[in-house]
Short mmCIF file of C-alpha atoms and ligand atoms in Angstrom, two decimals:
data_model
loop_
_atom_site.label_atom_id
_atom_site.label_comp_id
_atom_site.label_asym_id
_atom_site.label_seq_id
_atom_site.Cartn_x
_atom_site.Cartn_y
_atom_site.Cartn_z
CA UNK A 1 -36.83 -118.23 -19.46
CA UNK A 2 -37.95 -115.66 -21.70
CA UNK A 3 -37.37 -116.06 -25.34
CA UNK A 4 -34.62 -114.35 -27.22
CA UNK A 5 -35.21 -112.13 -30.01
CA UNK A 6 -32.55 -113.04 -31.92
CA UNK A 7 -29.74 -116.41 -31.25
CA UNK A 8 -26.62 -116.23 -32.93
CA UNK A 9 -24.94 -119.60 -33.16
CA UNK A 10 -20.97 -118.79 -33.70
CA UNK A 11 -18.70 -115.89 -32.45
CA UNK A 12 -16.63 -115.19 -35.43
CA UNK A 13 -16.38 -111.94 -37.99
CA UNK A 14 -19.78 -112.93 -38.72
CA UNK A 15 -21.87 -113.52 -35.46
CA UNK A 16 -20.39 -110.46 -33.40
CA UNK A 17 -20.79 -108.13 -36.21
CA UNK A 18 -23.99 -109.80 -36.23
CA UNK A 19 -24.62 -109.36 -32.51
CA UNK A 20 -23.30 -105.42 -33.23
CA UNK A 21 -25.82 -104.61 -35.24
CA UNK A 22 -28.82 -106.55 -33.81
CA UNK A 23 -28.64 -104.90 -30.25
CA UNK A 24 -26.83 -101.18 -31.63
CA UNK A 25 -30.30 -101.64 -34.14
CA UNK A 26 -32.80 -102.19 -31.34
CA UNK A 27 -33.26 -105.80 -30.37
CA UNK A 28 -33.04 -106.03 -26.82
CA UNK A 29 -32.60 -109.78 -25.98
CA UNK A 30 -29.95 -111.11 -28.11
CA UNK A 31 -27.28 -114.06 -26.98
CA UNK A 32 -24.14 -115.07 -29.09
CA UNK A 33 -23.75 -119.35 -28.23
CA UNK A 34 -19.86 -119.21 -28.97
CA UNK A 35 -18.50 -122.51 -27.68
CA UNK A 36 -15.08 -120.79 -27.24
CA UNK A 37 -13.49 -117.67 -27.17
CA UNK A 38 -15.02 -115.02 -29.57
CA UNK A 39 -13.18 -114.50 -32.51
CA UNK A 40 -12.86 -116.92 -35.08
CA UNK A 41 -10.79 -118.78 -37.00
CA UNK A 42 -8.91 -115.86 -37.96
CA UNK A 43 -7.50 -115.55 -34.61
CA UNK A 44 -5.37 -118.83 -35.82
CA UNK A 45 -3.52 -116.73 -38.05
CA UNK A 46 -0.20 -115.14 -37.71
CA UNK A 47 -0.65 -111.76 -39.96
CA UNK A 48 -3.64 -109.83 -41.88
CA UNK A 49 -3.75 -107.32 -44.11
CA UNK A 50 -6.56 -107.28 -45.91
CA UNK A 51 -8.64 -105.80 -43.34
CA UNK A 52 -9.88 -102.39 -44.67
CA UNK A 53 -8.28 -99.73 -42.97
CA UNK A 54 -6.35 -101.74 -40.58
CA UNK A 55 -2.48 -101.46 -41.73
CA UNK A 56 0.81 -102.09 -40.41
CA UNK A 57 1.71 -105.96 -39.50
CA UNK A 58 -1.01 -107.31 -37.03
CA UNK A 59 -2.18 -110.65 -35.92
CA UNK A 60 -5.82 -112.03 -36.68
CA UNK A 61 -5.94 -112.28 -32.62
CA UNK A 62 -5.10 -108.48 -32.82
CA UNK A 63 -7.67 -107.84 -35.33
CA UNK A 64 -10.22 -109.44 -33.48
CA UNK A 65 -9.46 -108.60 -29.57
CA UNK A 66 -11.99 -105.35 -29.47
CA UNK A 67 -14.73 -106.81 -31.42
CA UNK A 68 -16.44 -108.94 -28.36
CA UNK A 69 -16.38 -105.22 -25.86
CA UNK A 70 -17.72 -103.36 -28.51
CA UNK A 71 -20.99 -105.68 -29.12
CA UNK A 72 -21.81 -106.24 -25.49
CA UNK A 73 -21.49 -102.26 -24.86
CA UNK A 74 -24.51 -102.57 -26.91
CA UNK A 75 -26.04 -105.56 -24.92
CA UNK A 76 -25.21 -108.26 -26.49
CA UNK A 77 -25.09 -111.61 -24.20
CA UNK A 78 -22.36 -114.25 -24.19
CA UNK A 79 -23.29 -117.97 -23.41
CA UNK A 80 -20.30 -120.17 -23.61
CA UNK A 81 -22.03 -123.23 -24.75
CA UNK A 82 -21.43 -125.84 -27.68
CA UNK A 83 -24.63 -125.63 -29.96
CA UNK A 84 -25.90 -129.23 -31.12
CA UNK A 85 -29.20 -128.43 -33.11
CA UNK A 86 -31.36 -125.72 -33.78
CA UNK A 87 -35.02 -126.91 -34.70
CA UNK A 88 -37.78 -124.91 -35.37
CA UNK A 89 -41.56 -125.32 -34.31
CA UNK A 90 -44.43 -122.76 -35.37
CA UNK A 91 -42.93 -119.62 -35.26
CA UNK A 92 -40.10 -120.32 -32.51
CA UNK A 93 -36.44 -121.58 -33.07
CA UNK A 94 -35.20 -123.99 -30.05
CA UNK A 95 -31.02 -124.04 -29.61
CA UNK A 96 -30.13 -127.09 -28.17
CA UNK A 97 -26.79 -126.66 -26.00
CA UNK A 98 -24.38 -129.92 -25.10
CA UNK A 99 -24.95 -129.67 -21.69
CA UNK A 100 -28.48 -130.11 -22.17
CA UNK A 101 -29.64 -127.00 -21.74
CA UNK A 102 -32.07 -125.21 -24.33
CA UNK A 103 -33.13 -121.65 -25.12
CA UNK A 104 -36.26 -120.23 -27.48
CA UNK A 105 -35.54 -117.57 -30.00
CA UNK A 106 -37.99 -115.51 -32.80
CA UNK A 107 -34.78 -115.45 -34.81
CA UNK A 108 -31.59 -117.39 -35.25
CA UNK A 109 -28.52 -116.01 -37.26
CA UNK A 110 -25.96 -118.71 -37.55
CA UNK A 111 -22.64 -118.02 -38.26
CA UNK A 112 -20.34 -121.63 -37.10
CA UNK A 113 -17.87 -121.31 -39.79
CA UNK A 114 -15.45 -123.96 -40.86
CA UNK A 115 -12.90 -126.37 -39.37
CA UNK A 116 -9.47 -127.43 -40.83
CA UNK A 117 -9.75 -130.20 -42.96
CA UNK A 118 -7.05 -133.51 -42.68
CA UNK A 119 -5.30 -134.36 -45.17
CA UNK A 120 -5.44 -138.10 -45.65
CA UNK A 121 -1.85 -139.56 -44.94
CA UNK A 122 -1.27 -142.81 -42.98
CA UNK A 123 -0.13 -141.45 -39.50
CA UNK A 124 -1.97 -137.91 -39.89
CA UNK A 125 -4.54 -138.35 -37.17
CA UNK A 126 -1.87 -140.61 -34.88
CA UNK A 127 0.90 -138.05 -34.52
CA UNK A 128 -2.03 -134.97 -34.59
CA UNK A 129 -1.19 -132.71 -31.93
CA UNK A 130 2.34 -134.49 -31.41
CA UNK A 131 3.98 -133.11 -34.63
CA UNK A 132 1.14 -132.54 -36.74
CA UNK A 133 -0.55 -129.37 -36.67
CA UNK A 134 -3.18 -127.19 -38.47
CA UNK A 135 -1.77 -123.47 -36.52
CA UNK A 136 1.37 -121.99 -37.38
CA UNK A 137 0.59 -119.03 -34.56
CA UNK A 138 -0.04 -121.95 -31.84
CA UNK A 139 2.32 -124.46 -32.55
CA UNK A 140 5.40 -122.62 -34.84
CA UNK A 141 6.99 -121.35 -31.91
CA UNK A 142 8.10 -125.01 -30.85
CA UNK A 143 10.40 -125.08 -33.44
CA UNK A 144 12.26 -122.50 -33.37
CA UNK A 145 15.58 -122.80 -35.15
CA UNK A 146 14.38 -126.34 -36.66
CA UNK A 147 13.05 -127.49 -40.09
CA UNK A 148 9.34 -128.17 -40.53
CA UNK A 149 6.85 -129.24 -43.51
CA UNK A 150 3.68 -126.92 -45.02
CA UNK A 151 1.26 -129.21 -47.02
CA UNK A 152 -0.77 -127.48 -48.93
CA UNK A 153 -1.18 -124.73 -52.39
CA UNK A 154 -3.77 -122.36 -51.07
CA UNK A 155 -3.75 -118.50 -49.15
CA UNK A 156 -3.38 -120.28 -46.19
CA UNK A 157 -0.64 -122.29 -46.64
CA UNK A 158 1.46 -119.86 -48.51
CA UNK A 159 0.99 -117.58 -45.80
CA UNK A 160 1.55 -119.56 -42.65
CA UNK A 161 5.05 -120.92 -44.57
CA UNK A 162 6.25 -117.56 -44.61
CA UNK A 163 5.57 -116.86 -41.24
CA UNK A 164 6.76 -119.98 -39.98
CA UNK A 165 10.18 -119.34 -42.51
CA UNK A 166 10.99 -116.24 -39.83
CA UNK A 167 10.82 -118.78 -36.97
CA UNK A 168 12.01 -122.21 -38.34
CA UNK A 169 15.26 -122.87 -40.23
CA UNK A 170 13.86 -123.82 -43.05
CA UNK A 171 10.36 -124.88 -44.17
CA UNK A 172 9.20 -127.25 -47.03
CA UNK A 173 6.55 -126.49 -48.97
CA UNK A 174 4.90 -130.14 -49.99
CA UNK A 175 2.23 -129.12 -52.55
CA UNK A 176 0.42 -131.61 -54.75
CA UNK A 177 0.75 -128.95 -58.37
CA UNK A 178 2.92 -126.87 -59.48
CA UNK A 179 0.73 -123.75 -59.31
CA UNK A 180 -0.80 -122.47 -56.46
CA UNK A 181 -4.28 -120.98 -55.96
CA UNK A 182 -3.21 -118.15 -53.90
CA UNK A 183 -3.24 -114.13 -54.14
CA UNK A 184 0.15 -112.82 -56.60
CA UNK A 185 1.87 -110.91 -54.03
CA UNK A 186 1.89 -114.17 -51.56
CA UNK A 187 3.25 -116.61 -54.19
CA UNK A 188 6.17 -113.52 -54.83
CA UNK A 189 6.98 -113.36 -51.50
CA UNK A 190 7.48 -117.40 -51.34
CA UNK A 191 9.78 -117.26 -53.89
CA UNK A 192 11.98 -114.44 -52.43
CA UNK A 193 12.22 -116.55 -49.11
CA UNK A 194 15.65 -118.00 -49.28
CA UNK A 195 14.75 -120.65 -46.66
CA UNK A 196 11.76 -122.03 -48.10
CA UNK A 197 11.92 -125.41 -50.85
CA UNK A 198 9.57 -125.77 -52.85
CA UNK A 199 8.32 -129.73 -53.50
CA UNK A 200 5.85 -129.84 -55.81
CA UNK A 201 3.80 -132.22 -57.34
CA UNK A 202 4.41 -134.10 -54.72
CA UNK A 203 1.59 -135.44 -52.09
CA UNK A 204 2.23 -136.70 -48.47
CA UNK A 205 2.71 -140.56 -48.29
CA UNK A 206 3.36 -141.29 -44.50
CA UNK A 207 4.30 -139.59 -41.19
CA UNK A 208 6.41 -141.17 -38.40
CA UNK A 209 7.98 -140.94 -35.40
CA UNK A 210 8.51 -142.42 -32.50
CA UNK A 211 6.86 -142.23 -28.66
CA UNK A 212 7.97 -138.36 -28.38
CA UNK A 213 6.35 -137.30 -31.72
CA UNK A 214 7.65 -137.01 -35.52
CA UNK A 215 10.57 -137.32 -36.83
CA UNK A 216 9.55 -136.93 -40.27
CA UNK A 217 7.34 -137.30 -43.68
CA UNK A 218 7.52 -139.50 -46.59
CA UNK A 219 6.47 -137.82 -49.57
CA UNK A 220 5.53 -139.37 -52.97
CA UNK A 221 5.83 -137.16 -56.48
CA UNK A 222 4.43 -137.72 -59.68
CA UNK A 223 6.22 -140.85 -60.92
CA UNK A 224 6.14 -142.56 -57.87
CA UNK A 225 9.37 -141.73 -56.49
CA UNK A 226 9.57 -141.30 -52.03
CA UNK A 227 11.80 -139.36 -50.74
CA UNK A 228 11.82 -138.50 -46.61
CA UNK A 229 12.15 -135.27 -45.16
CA UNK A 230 13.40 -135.56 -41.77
CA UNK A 231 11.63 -132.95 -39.73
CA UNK A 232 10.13 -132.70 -36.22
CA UNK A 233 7.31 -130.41 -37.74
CA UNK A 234 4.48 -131.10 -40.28
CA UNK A 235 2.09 -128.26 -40.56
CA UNK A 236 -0.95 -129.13 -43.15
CA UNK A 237 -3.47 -126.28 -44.80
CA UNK A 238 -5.31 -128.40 -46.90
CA UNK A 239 -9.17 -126.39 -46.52
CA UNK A 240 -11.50 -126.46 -44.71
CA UNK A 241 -15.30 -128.17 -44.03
CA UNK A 242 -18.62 -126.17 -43.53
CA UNK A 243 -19.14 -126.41 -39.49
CA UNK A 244 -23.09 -127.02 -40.46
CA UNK A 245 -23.95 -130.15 -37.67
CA UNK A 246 -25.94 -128.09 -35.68
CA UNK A 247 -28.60 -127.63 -38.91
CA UNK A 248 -28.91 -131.14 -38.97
CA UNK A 249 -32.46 -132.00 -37.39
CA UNK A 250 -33.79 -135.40 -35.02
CA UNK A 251 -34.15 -137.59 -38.46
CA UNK A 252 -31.03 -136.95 -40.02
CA UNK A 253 -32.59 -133.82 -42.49
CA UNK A 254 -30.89 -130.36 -42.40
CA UNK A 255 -33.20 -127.34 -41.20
CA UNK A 256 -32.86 -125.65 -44.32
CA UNK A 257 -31.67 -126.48 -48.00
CA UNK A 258 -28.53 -127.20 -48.47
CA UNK A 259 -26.01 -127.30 -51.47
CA UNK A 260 -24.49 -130.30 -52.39
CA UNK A 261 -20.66 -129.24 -50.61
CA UNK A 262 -22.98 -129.17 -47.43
CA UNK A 263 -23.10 -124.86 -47.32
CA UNK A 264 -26.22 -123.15 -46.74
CA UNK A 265 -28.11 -121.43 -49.15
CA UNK A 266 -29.20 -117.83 -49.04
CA UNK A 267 -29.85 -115.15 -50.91
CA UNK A 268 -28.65 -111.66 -50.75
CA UNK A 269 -30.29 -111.00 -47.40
CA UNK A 270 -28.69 -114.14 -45.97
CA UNK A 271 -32.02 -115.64 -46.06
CA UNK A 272 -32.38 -118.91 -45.85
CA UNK A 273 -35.13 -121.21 -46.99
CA UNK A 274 -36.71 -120.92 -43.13
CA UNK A 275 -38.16 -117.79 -42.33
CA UNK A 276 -35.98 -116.45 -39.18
CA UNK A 277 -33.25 -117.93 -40.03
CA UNK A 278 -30.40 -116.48 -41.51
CA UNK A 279 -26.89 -117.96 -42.25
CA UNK A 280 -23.57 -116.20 -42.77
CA UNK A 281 -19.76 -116.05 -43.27
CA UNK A 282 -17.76 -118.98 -44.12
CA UNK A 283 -20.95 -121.68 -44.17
CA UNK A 284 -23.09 -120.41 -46.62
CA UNK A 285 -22.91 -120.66 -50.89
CA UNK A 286 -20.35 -118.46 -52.39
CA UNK A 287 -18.86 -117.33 -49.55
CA UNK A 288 -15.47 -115.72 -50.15
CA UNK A 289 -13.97 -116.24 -47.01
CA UNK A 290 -12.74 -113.03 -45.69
CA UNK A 291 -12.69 -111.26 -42.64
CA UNK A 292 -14.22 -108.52 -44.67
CA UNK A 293 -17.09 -110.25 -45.99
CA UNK A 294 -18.66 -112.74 -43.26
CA UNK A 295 -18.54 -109.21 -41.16
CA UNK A 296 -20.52 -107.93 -44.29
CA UNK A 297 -23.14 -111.11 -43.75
CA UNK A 298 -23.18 -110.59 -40.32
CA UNK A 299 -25.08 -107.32 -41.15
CA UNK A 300 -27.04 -107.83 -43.91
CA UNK A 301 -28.57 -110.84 -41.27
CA UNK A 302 -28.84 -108.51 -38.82
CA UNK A 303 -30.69 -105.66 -40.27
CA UNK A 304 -33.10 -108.42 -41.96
CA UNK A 305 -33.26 -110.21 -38.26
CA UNK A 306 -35.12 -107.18 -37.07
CA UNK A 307 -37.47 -106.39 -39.55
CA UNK A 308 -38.82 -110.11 -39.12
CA UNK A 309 -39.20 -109.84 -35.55
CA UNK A 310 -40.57 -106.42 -35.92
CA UNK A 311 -43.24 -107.75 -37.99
CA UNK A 312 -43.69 -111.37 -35.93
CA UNK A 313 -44.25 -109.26 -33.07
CA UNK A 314 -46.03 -106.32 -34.17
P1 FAD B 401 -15.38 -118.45 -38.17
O1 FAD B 401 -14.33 -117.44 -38.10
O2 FAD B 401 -15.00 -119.86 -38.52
O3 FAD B 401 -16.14 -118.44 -36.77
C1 FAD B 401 -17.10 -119.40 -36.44
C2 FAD B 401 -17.23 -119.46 -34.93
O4 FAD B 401 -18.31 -120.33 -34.61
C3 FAD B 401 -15.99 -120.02 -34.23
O5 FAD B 401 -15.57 -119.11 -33.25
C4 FAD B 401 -16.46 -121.34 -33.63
O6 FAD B 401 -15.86 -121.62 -32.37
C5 FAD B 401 -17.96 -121.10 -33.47
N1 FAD B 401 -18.73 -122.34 -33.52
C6 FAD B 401 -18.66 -123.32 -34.46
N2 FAD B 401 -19.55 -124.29 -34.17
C7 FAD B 401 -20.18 -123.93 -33.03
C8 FAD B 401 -21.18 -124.54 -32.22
N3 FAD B 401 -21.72 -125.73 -32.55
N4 FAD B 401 -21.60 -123.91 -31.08
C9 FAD B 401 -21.07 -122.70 -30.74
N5 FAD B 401 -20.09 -122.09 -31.45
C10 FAD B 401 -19.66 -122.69 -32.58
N6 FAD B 401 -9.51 -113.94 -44.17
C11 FAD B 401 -9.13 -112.70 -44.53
O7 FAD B 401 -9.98 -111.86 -44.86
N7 FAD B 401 -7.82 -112.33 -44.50
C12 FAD B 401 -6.85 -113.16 -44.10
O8 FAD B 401 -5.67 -112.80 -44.09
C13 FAD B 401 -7.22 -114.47 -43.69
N8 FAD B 401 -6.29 -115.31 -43.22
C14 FAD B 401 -6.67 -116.52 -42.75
C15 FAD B 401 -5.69 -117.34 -42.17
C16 FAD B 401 -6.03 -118.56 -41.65
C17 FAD B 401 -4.96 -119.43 -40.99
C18 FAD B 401 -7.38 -119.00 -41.73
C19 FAD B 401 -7.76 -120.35 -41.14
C20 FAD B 401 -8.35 -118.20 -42.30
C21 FAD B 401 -8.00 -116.94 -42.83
N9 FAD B 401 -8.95 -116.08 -43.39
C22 FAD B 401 -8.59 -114.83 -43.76
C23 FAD B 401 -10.35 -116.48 -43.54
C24 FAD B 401 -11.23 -115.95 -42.34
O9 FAD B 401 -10.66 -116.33 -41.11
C25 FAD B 401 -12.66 -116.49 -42.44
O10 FAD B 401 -13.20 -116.18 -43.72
C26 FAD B 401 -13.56 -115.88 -41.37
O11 FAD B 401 -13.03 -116.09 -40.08
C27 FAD B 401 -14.97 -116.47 -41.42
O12 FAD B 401 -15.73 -115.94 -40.39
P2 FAD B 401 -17.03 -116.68 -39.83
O13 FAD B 401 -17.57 -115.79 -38.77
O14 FAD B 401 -17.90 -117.07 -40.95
O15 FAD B 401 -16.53 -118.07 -39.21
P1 NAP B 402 -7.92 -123.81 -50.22
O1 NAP B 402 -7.91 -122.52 -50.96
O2 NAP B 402 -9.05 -124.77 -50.40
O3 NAP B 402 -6.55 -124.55 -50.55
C1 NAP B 402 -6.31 -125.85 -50.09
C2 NAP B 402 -4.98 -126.32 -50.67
O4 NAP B 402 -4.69 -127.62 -50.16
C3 NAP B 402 -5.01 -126.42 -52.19
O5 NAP B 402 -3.78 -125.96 -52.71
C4 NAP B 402 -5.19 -127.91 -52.44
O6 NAP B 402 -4.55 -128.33 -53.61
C5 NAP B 402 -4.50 -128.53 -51.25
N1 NAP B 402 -5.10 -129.81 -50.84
C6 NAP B 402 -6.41 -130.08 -50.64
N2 NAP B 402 -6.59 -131.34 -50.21
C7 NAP B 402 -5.34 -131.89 -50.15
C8 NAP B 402 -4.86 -133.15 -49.76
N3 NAP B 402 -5.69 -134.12 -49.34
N4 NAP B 402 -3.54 -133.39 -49.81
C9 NAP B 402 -2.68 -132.41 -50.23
N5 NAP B 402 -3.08 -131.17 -50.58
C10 NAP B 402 -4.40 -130.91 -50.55
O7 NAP B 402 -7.85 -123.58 -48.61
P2 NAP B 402 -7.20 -122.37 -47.77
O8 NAP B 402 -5.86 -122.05 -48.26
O9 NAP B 402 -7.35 -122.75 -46.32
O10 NAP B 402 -8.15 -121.14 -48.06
C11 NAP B 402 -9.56 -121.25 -47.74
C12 NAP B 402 -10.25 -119.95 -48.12
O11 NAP B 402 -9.82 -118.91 -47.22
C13 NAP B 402 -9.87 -119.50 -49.53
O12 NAP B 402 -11.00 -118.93 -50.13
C14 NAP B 402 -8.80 -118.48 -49.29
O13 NAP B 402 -8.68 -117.53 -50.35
C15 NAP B 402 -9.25 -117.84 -47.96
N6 NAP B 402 -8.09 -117.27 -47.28
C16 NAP B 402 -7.76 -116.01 -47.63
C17 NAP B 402 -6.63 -115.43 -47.10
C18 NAP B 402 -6.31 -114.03 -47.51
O14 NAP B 402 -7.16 -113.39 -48.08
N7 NAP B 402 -5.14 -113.50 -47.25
C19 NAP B 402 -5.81 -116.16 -46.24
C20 NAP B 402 -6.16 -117.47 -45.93
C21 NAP B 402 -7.30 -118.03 -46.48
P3 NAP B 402 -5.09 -127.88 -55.05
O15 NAP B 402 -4.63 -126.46 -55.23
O16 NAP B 402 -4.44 -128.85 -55.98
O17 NAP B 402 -6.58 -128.04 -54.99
#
């Protein structure tokens, strides 16, 4: 098999405007390993508009639906495959794939993003996909008409309240402060939704249920005081973790330097501390996790990606 001249490990904002600009800018053998469907994790959400010139109420799965056509117009491969490690030897990368499958690359821009974190309640992981969710777009539309829980203070779970307040009844907002680190015009738009309740100060204690899924969550404030909110629907946005396991080499060491929250470090090329390698979006230091910006990483990485195989090769 011959070896690629760039690997792009992740099919979000970042890797297909990656793989955009890596083929549309000359490189001829480039494969995106997505493990899924390209997109991202914006494709979880129910409404962006933040997206420069993109108006007018549209999903993240809108957003994103012409982004994989565009890249492979320009050549760019798809391999559905689960990356488990990227190494490096001499001058060539290896991506190792789950099934056990490997490829050789000159250049590796890796893009995986970041996963939904848990929150840490007693009966989180038991009732998780049985009540408990982490997608309002996936799993809002089951209850329609009923009353569901939002844990969480940040953009993501202001937003996904208010979209799940046009489908649901109501929706409580369980949030462990009384302030919310969240952009102005969400928080105002909260506040003007009749059917939402704020709980603040006030962490998640317990789910439960019973053999069909949740019936509701025990919440704990401040002083200690429980009260339960009978609901069929808990719905927690509580961050997210750096998707970096595929850095992580044979004897436990990552490929490149790391910071100590486990993102990558570059600098303003998206260089990393190994030469080839470049790492963008939502994994690497200071990212500001936007749409916007890991698209902005994914060509910075790109234009740097062939200059170094330019001059490897030439
Ligand atoms: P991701 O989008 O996370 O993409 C990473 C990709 O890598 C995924 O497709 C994943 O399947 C793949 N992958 C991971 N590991 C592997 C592996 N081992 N092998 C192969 N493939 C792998 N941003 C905004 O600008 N505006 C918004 O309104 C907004 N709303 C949001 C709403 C929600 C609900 C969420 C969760 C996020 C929102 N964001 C928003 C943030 C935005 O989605 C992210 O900043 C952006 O998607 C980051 O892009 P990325 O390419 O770095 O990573
Ligand atoms: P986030 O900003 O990290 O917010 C996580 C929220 O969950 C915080 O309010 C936090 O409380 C709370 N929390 C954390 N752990 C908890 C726990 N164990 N139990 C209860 N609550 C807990 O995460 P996010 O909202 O997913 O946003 C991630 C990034 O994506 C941010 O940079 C955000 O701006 C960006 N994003 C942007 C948009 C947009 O631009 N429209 C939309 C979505 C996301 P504290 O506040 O007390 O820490």
């Amino acid at each position: 098999m011959s070896i690629l001249d760039c690997a792009i490990i992740g099919g979000g904002p970042a890797g297909l405007t990656a793989g955009l600009y890596t083929t549309r800018g000359g490189l001829e053998n480039v494969t995106m390993f997505e493990k899924g469907m390209p997109g991202g994790q914006i494709t979880n959400s129910s409404e962006i508009e933040n997206y420069p010139g993109v108006t007018g109420e549209i999903t993240g799965m809108d957003l994103m639906m012409p982004w994989p056509a565009q890249c492979q117009k320009f050549g760019l491969k798809h391999d559905m495959l689960n990356i488990t490690r990227v190494s490096k030897s001499g001058d060539i990368f290896t991506i190792y794939a789950e099934d056990g499958t490997s490829q050789d690359a000159h250049s590796v821009i890796i893009g995986t993003g970041s996963s939904p974190r848990r929150a840490g309640f007693t009966g989180e992981d038991d009732f998780f996909g049985r009540g408990v969710s982490t997608c309002a777009t996936c799993d809002g539309f089951f209850y329609k008409g009923k009353e569901v829980v939002v844990v969480g203070g940040g953009d993501t779970a202001l937003e996904e309240a208010l979209y799940l307040a046009k489908i649901c009844s109501k929706v409580y907002l369980v949030h462990r402060r009384d302030t919310f680190r969240s952009a102005p015009n969400t928080i105002e738009r909260l506040k003007n939704t009749r059917n939402i309740e704020l709980v603040l100060n006030s962490v998640p204690d317990e789910v439960y249920g019973d053999a069909a899924g949740v019936t509701g969550l025990r919440v704990k404030n401040r002083d200690g005081e429980t009260r339960n909110i009978e609901v069929p629907g808990v719905f927690t946005f509580v961050g997210n973790d750096v998707n970096n396991q595929t850095l992580i080499q044979e004897d436990g060491s990552f490929l490149c330097d790391m910071n100590e929250q486990g993102q990558v470090i570059v600098d303003i090329s998206m260089k990393t501390s190994v030469s080839g390698l470049f790492a963008t979006g939502d994994m690497r230091i200071a990212a500001p996790k936007q749409v916007v910006s890991a698209a902005g990483d994914g060509a910075v990485a790109a234009l740097q990606a062939i200059s170094y195989v330019d001059e490897l090769l030439n």
